[in-house]
Amino acid sequence: MTTTNHRSSVLRRALSSSLMLVLFVCLPLVYIYALQTCPPASSFDAKKELKRALWGHHLPEGHPEKPKGFFAGESLATRVASSVITELYTWPGYEVSMIPIAGAVIVADLVIPTEYVQHFWLGAFGKWHYVGLGPSSLAQIA
């Protein structure tokens, strides 16, 4: 019995020390890397990023809604449709706000008042990552 307790005690100590290593060494390194590679807020192009989101650029390769191939008819039609929809959405106007978080990440919030939606991106590790969309706060007013 004491051998089993001793083994579990050693295992707990090893696990604890490895978690401490992750917290005190790896996490600060990831934070420093994020600080160095955070894209500037001026690099966010709302129309370009909205087009990419509408044509499914953020979807994984095996996703059924992602168009296949670059020159495939479906992909080309999706790109043209996303360009037209983006221009129609943003023609009356849109609002972009940037929220920096600890200098390592920027949250971009694109509000399209005519459609009552908000789109969100995270600027981290050298590029803009589409997060998703939600109803705009204007939708509650209308």
C-alpha atoms as one frame of an Amber mdcrd trajectory, in Angstrom:
protein
   0.000   0.000   0.000   2.729   2.456   0.832   4.414   1.793  -2.516   1.228
   2.767  -4.356   0.859   5.929  -2.273   4.509   6.780  -2.852   4.126   6.316
  -6.640   1.023   8.498  -6.796   2.799  11.117  -4.696   5.769  11.144  -7.071
   3.418  11.299 -10.044   1.539  14.270  -8.525   4.796  16.114  -7.853   6.030
  15.474 -11.412   2.746  16.676 -12.880   2.759  19.730 -10.648   6.293  20.681
 -11.605   5.574  20.262 -15.318   2.501  22.502 -15.022   4.593  25.103 -13.237
   7.108  24.929 -16.076   4.332  25.611 -18.578   2.944  28.503 -16.547   6.191
  30.232 -15.714   8.239  29.576 -18.860   6.044  28.750 -21.835   3.195  31.190
 -21.209   5.459  34.254 -21.029   7.244  33.105 -24.183   3.924  32.806 -26.013
   2.938  36.269 -24.747   6.229  37.795 -25.943   5.762  36.122 -29.335   2.195
  37.476 -29.533   3.470  40.979 -28.688   6.031  40.803 -31.485   3.634  39.436
 -34.121   0.431  41.350 -33.341  -0.671  43.019 -36.598  -1.079  46.798 -36.466
  -4.648  48.079 -36.343  -3.979  50.010 -39.554  -3.486  46.706 -41.429  -7.149
  45.726 -40.961  -9.052  46.236 -44.234 -12.734  45.810 -43.365 -13.984  45.178
 -46.906 -11.235  42.692 -47.736 -11.711  40.761 -44.496 -15.503  40.725 -44.915
 -15.145  39.341 -48.455 -12.830  36.612 -47.177 -15.300  35.712 -44.418 -18.228
  35.584 -46.858 -16.396  33.282 -49.283 -15.512  30.887 -46.470 -11.777  31.522
 -46.124 -11.995  30.864 -42.356 -13.597  27.434 -42.796 -11.406  24.307 -42.517
 -10.479  22.449 -45.717 -12.891  19.556 -45.236 -15.914  21.751 -44.408 -18.900
  21.088 -46.724 -19.680  24.817 -47.126 -16.147  25.731 -48.243 -15.859  26.146
 -52.041 -13.487  23.669 -53.684 -10.554  24.745 -55.844  -9.435  28.210 -56.897
 -10.697  28.155 -60.496 -13.685  25.910 -59.897 -16.976  27.447 -60.987 -18.402
  27.206 -57.502 -15.392  28.938 -55.968 -15.356  31.715 -58.569 -19.104  32.265
 -58.204 -18.743  32.402 -54.417 -15.952  34.972 -54.682 -17.929  37.155 -57.081
 -21.044  36.891 -54.921 -19.091  37.751 -51.765 -17.581  40.806 -53.490 -21.004
  42.043 -54.601 -22.574  41.374 -51.187 -19.700  43.137 -49.421 -20.112  46.228
 -51.596 -23.881  46.260 -51.038 -23.501  45.795 -47.272 -20.874  48.490 -46.868
 -22.137  51.032 -49.400 -24.406  52.881 -46.924 -21.611  52.842 -44.357 -20.052
  50.735 -41.655 -18.181  51.238 -38.412 -14.947  49.575 -37.362 -13.710  49.681
 -33.786 -10.479  48.214 -32.507  -9.995  46.905 -28.971  -6.374  46.138 -28.057
  -5.921  43.478 -25.370  -2.630  43.630 -23.456  -0.781  44.654 -26.614  -0.768
  41.062 -27.851  -4.198  40.774 -29.489  -6.537  43.234 -31.190 -10.271  42.615
 -31.473 -11.752  44.214 -34.587 -15.484  44.850 -34.451 -17.206  45.612 -37.772
 -20.751  46.937 -37.402 -22.967  47.022 -40.492 -25.987  49.122 -39.447 -28.155
  48.319 -42.487 -27.946  44.568 -41.800 -28.034  44.766 -37.978 -24.998  42.488
 -37.645 -21.534  42.689 -36.122 -18.549  40.742 -37.373 -15.523  40.048 -35.165
 -11.862  39.353 -35.971  -8.841  38.736 -33.769  -5.564  40.242 -34.837  -2.938
  37.871 -33.484   0.198  36.043 -34.575   0.679  38.089 -37.738  -2.780  37.954
 -39.304  -6.482  38.573 -38.806  -8.584  35.578 -37.726 -12.345  35.665 -38.335
 -14.239  34.823 -35.141 -17.848  35.098 -36.240 -20.855  37.335 -36.287 -23.674
  38.268 -34.018 -26.630  40.596 -33.881 -25.785  44.263 -33.626 -26.859  46.305
 -30.643 -28.773  48.383 -33.219 -31.072  45.389 -33.817 -32.482  45.804 -30.321
 -33.296  49.474 -30.978 -35.052  48.903 -34.319
